[in-house]
Coordinates of C-alpha atoms in Angstrom, one line a residue:
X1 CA 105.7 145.4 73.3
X2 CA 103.2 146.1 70.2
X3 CA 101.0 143.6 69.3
X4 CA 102.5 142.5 66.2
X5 CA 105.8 141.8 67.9
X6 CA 103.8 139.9 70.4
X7 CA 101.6 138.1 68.2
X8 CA 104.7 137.1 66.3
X9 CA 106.7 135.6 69.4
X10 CA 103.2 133.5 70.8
X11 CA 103.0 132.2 67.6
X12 CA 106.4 131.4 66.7
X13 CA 106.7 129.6 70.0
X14 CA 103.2 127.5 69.2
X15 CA 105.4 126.8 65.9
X16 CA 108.2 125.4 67.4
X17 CA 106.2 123.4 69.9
X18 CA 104.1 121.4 67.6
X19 CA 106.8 121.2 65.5
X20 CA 108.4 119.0 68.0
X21 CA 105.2 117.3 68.6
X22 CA 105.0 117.0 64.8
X23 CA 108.2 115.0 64.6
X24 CA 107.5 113.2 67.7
X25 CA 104.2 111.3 67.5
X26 CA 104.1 110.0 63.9
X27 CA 107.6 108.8 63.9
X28 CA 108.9 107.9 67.3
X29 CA 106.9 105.0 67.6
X30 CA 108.5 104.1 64.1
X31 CA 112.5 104.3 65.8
X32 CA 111.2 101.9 68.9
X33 CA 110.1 99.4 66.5
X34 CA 113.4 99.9 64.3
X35 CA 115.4 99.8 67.5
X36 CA 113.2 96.1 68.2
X37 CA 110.6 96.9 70.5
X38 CA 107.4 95.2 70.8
X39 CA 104.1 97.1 70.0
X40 CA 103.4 96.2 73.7
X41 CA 106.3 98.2 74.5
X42 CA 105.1 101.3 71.8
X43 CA 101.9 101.4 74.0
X44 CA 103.8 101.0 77.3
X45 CA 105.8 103.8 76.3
X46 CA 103.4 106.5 75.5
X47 CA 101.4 105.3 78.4
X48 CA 103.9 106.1 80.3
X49 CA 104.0 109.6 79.2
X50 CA 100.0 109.8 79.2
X51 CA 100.6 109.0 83.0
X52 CA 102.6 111.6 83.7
X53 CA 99.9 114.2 82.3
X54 CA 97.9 113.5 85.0
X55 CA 98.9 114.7 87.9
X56 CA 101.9 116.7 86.6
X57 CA 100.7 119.4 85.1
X58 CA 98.3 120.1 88.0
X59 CA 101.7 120.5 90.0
X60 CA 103.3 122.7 87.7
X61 CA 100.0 124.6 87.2
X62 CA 99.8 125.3 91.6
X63 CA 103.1 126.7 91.2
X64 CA 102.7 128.8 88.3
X65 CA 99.5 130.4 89.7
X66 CA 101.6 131.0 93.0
X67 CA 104.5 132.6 92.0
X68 CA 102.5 134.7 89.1
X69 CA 105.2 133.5 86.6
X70 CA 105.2 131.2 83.7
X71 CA 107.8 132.1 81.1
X72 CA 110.9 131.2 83.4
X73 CA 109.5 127.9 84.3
X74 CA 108.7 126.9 80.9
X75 CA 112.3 127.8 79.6
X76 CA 114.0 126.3 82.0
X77 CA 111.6 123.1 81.8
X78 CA 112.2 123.3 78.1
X79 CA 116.2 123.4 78.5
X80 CA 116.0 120.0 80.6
X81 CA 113.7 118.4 78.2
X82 CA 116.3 119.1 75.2
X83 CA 118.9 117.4 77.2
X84 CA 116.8 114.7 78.2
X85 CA 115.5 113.6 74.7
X86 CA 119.1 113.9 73.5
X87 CA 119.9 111.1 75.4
X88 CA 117.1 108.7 74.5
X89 CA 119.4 106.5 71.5
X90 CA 121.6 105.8 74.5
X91 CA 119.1 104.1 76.4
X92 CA 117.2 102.0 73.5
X93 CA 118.0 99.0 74.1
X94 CA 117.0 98.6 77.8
X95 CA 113.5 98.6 78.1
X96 CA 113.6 99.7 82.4
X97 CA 116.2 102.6 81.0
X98 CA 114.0 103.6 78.1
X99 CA 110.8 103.6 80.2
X100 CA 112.1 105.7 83.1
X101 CA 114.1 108.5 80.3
X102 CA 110.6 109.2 78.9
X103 CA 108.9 109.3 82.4
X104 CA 112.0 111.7 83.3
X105 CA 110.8 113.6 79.9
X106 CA 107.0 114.3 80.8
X107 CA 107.9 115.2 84.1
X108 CA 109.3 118.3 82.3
X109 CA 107.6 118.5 78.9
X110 CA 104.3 118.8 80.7
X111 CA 104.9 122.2 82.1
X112 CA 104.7 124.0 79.0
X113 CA 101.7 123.9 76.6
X114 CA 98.7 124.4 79.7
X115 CA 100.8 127.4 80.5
X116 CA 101.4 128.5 77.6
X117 CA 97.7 128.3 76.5
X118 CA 97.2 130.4 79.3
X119 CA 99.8 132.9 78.8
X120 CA 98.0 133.4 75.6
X121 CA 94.7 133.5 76.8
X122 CA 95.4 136.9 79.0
X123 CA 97.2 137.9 75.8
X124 CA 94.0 138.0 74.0
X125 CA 92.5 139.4 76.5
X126 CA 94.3 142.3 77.2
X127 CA 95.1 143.1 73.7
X128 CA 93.1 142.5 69.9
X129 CA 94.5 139.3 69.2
X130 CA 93.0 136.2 69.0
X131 CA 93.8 132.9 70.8
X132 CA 93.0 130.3 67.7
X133 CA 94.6 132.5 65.0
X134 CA 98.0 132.3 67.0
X135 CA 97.3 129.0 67.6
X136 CA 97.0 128.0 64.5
X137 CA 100.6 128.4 63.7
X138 CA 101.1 125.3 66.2
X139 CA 99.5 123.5 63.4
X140 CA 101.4 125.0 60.5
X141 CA 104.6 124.0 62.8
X142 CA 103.7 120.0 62.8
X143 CA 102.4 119.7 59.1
X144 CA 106.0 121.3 57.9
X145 CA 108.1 118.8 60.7
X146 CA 105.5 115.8 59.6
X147 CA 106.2 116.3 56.0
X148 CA 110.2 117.0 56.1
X149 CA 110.7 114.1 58.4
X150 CA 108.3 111.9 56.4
X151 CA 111.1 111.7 53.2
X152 CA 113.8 111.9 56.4
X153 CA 112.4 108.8 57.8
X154 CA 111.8 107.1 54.2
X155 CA 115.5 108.1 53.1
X156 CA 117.2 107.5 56.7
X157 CA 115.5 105.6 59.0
X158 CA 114.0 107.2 62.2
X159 CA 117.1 107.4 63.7
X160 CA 117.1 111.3 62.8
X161 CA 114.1 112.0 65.1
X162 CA 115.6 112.7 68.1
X163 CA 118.2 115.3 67.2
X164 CA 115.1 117.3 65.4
X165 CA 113.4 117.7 68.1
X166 CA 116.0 118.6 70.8
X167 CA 117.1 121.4 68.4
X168 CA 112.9 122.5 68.4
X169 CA 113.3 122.0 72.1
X170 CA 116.3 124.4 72.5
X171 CA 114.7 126.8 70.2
X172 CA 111.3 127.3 72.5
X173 CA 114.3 127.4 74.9
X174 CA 115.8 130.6 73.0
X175 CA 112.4 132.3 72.2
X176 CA 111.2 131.9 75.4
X177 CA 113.5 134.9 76.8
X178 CA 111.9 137.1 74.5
X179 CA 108.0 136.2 75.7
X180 CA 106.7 138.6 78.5
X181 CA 104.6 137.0 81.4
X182 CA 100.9 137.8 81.9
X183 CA 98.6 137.0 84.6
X184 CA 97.8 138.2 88.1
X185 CA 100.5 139.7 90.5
X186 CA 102.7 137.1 92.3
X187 CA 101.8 136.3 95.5
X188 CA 98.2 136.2 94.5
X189 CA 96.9 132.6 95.8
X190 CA 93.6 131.6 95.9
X191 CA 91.4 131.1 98.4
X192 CA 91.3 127.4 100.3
X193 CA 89.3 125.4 98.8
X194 CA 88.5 127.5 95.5
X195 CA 89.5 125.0 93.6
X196 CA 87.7 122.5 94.8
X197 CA 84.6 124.5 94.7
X198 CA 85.2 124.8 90.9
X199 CA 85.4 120.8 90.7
X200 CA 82.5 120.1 92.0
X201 CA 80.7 122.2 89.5
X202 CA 78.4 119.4 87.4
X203 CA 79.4 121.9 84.2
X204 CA 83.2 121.4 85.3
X205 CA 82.7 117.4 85.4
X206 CA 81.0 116.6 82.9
X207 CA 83.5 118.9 80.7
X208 CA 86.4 116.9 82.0
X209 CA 84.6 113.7 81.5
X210 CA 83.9 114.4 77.7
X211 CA 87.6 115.8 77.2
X212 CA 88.8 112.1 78.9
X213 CA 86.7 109.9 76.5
X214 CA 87.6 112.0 73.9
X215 CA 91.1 111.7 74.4
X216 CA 90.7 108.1 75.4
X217 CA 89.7 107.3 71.6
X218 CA 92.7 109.4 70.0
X219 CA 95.5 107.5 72.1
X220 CA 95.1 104.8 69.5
X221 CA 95.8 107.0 66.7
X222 CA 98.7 109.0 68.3
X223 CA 100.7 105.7 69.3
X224 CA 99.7 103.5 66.6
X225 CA 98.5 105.4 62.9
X226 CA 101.9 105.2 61.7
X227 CA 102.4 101.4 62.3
X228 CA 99.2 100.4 61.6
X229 CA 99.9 102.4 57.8
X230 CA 103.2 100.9 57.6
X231 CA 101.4 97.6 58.1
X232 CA 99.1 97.9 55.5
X233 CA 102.2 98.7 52.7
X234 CA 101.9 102.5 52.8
X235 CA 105.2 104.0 53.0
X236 CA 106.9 106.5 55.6
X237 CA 106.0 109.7 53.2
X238 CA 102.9 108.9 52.5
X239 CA 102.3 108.3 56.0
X240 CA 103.8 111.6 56.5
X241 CA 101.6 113.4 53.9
X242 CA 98.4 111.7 55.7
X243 CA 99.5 113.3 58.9
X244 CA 100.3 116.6 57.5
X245 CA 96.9 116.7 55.8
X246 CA 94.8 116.1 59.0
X247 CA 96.7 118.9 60.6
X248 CA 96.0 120.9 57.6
X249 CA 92.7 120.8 58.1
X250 CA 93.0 121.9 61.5
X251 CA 94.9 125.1 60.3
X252 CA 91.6 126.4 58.3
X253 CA 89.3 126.0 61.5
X254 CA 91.8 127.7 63.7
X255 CA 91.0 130.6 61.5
X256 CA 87.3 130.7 62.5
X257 CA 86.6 128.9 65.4
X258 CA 86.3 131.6 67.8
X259 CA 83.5 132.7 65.8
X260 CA 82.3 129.3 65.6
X261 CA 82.4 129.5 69.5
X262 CA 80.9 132.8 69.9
X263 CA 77.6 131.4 67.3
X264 CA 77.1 128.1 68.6
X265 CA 78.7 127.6 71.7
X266 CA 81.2 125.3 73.9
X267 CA 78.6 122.4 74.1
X268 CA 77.3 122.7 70.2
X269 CA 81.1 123.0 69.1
X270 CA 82.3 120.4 71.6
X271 CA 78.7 117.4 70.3
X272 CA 79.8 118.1 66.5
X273 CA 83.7 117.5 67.1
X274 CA 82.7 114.5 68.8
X275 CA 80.4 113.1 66.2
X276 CA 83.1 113.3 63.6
X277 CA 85.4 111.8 65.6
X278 CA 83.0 108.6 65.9
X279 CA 82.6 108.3 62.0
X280 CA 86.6 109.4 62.0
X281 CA 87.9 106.2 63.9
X282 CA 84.7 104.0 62.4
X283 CA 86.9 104.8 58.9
X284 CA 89.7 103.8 59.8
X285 CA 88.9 100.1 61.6
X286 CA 86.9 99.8 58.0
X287 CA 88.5 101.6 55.2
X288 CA 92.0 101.5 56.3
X289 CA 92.9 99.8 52.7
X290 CA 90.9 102.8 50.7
X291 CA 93.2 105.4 49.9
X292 CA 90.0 107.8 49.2
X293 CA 88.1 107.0 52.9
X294 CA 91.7 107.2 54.9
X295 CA 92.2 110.4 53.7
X296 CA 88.8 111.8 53.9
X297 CA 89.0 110.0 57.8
X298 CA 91.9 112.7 57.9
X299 CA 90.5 115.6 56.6
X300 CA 88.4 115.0 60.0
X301 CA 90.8 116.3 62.2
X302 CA 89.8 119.7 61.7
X303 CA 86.7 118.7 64.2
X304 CA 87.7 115.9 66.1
X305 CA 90.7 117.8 67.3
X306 CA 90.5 121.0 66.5
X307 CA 87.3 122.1 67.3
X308 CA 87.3 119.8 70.4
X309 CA 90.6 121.6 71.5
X310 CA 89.1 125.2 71.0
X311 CA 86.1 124.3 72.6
X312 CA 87.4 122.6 76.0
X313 CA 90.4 125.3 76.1
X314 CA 88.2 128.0 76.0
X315 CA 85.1 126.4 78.3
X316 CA 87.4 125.9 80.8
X317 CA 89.3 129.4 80.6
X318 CA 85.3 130.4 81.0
X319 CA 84.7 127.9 83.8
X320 CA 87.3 129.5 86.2
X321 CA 88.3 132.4 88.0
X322 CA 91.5 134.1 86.6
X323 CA 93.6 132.7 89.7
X324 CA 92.8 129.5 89.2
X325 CA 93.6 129.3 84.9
X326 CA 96.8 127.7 85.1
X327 CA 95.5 124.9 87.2
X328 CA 92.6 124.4 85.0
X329 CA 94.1 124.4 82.0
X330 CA 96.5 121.6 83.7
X331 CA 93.5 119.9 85.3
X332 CA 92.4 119.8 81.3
X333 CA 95.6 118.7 79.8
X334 CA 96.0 116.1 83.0
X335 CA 92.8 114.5 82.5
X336 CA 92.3 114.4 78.7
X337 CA 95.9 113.8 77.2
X338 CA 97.2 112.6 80.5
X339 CA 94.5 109.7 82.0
X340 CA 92.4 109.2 78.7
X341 CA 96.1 108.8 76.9
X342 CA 97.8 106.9 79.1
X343 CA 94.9 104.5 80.0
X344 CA 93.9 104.4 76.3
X345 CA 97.7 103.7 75.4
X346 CA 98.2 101.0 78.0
X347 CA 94.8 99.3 76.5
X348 CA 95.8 99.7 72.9
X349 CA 99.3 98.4 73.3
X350 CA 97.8 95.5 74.6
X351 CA 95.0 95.2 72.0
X352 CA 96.7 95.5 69.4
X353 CA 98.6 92.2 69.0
X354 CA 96.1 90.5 70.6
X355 CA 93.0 91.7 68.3
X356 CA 94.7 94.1 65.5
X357 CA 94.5 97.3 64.5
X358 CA 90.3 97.2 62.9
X359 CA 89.2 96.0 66.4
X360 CA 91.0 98.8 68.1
X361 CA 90.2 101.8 66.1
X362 CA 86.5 100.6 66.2
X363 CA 86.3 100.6 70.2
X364 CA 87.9 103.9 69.9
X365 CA 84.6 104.9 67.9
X366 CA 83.0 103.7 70.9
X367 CA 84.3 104.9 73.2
X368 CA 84.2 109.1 70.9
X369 CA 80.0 108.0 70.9
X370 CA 79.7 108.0 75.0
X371 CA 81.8 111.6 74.7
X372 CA 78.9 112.6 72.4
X373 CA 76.3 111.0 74.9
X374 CA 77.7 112.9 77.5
X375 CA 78.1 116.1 76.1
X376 CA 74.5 115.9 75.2
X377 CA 73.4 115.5 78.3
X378 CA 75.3 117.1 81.2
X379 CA 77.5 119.8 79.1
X380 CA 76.5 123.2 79.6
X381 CA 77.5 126.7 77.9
X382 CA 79.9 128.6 80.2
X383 CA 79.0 132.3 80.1
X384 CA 81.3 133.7 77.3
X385 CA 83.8 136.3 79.0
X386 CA 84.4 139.9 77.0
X387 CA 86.9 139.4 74.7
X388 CA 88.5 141.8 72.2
X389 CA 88.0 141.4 68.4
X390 CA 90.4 139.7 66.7
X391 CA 93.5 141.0 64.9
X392 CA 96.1 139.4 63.0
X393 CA 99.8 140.8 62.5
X394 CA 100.1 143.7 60.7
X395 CA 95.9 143.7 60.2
X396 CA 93.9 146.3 61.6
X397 CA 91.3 145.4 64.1
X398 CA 87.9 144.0 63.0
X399 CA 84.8 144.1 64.8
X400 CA 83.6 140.6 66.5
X401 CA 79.8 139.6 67.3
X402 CA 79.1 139.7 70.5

């Protein structure tokens, strides 16, 4: 396959993914409180699928690294999510039923992305491409989704959520027959104990426990921007063009932050995206009511998630030994998204009617400041691995620092 055609179908795939994501996270916590639920229940339902990241994609990533495949498992993982999500507006109105449909959903949705990343990782590496600039078109994916659904939402309700994303879901479904593998030869397990060799690594820790608090102090925002817009009288598409212009944001540093990487490092990269995520979530339990400072709070994202996601991706791809990437990717994914979601989920839905949004968002701050504290004292620069300058479809090759 040439690399245009394969840089087309990695990126296209990253497009439909956060496309679904982009549908997803602003607006589903929007249907359950249409359909009546409690912002207890919001939190509780998200926590629920932060739960599942934990120890799930771990599982998925032991298999992967096994059997030396990835592509099947994704698509037929993706096929069972589509059907799954279809059938959430049947379930709505029993809480036990709803709860157990998305713990059903993660159990399957979480196999993807850490593969994925890692799928494209050996791409990069075995070819001139580039893992942010592919990546980047995951971003392009949710700002279109947020910004369509936005007027969706505002014209229709937020009933039309789930159909969107099960025809995203069926479309990764349809593309992922066209992605080769990559990776080591089947059959190629690693040694006993390899893994935990890697974890006890103070590097490896402390990397984990910077990605948790990170992720810890964005659970807020994922489960509760929307509603905490809607309650201060902005409406669904401008809460849709607020999303879109965070991710926005995130698109332009996709474009350079491999060099950013190769300059500064994992743990420079990884203290600044940190940092802005403190004064990100300070904004927003103080300015929430200032049109100017939300969206500047916004234009943020390209650090406190994009960077952050570059940097952690790519220090633990650096970390590891190539048999081990799929489980550290999922170790990653499991411990930031999964345990700092779920447990920053459970606490938010809980905080939030009892204290309000302000209150929330400003523990969140400080919770981001001890990720900066312990990036600054225990994170250390992975050595950098060869990679292959970058090349974008249809561009010729360009040199890259080394």
């Amino acid at each position: 396959m040439s690399e245009r055609a394969l840089y087309l179908r990695l990126s296209a795939f990253y497009l439909l993914y956060y496309g679904a994501v982009g549908c997803f996270v602003p607006y589903w916590p929007l249907y359950l409180r249409e359909s009546g639920h409690s912002a207890w229940v919001v939190g509780l339902a998200f926590a629920v699928l932060g739960t599942l990241r934990i120890g799930v994609p771990l599982l998925w990533g032991r298999v992967m690294d096994r059997r030396g495949q990835r592509m099947p498992v994704i698509v037929v993982t993706m096929l069972i999510c589509s059907a799954l999500f279809a059938a959430m507006p049947h379930v709505h109105h029993s809480v036990p039923l709803l709860l157990g449909l998305h713990a059903a959903y993660a159990l399957f949705w979480n196999a993807a992305l850490p593969a994925f990343d890692v799928i494209t990782l050996h791409s990069t590496r075995s070819t001139r491409l580039d893992y942010s600039q592919i990546r980047l078109w995951g971003s392009v994916g949710f700002v279109v989704t947020v910004l369509i659904c936005g007027v969706l939402v505002e014209r229709h309700g937020a009933t039309l959520i789930h159909p969107i994303v099960t025809v995203l879901m069926l479309g990764m479904v349809a593309l992922g027959l066209y992605i080769p593998d990559t990776g080591h030869a089947a059959g190629a397990a690693p040694q006993r104990g390899a893994l935990m060799r890697c974890l006890r690594q103070p590097n490896v820790i402390a990397l984990l426990l910077a990605a948790f608090l990170t992720q810890l102090a964005f659970a807020p925002f994922y489960s509760f921007f929307s509603i905490y817009l809607q309650e201060q009288g902005y409406s669904s598409g401008l809460i849709g063009q607020l999303w879109a212009f965070g991710v926005i944001s995130e698109i332009g540093i996709f474009l350079i932050a491999s060099q950013l990487l190769l300059r500064y490092g994992v743990r420079a990269t990884l203290l600044f995206s940190l940092a802005t995520a403190v004064l990100r979530w300070a904004l927003l339990a103080w300015a929430v009511d200032q049109l100017f400072w939300l969206a500047f709070s916004q234009l943020l994202h390209f650090a406190s998630f994009g960077l952050y996601h570059t940097a952690t991706v790519v220090g633990m791809h650096r970390m590891f030994p190539e048999h081990l990437h799929g489980q550290a990717q999922a170790l990653l994914a499991g411990l930031s998204f999964g345990a700092g979601g779920a447990v920053g989920n459970f606490l938010a839905g809980y905080a939030w009617d009892a204290f309000g949004g302000p209150v929330v968002f400003m523990v969140a701050a400080i919770v981001a400041a001890l990720g900066c504290i312990v990036v600054l004292v225990a994170v250390q620069d992975p050595p950098p691995r060869p990679i292959p300058p970058p090349r974008t479809a249809g561009g010729s090759a360009t040199p890259r620092p080394r």
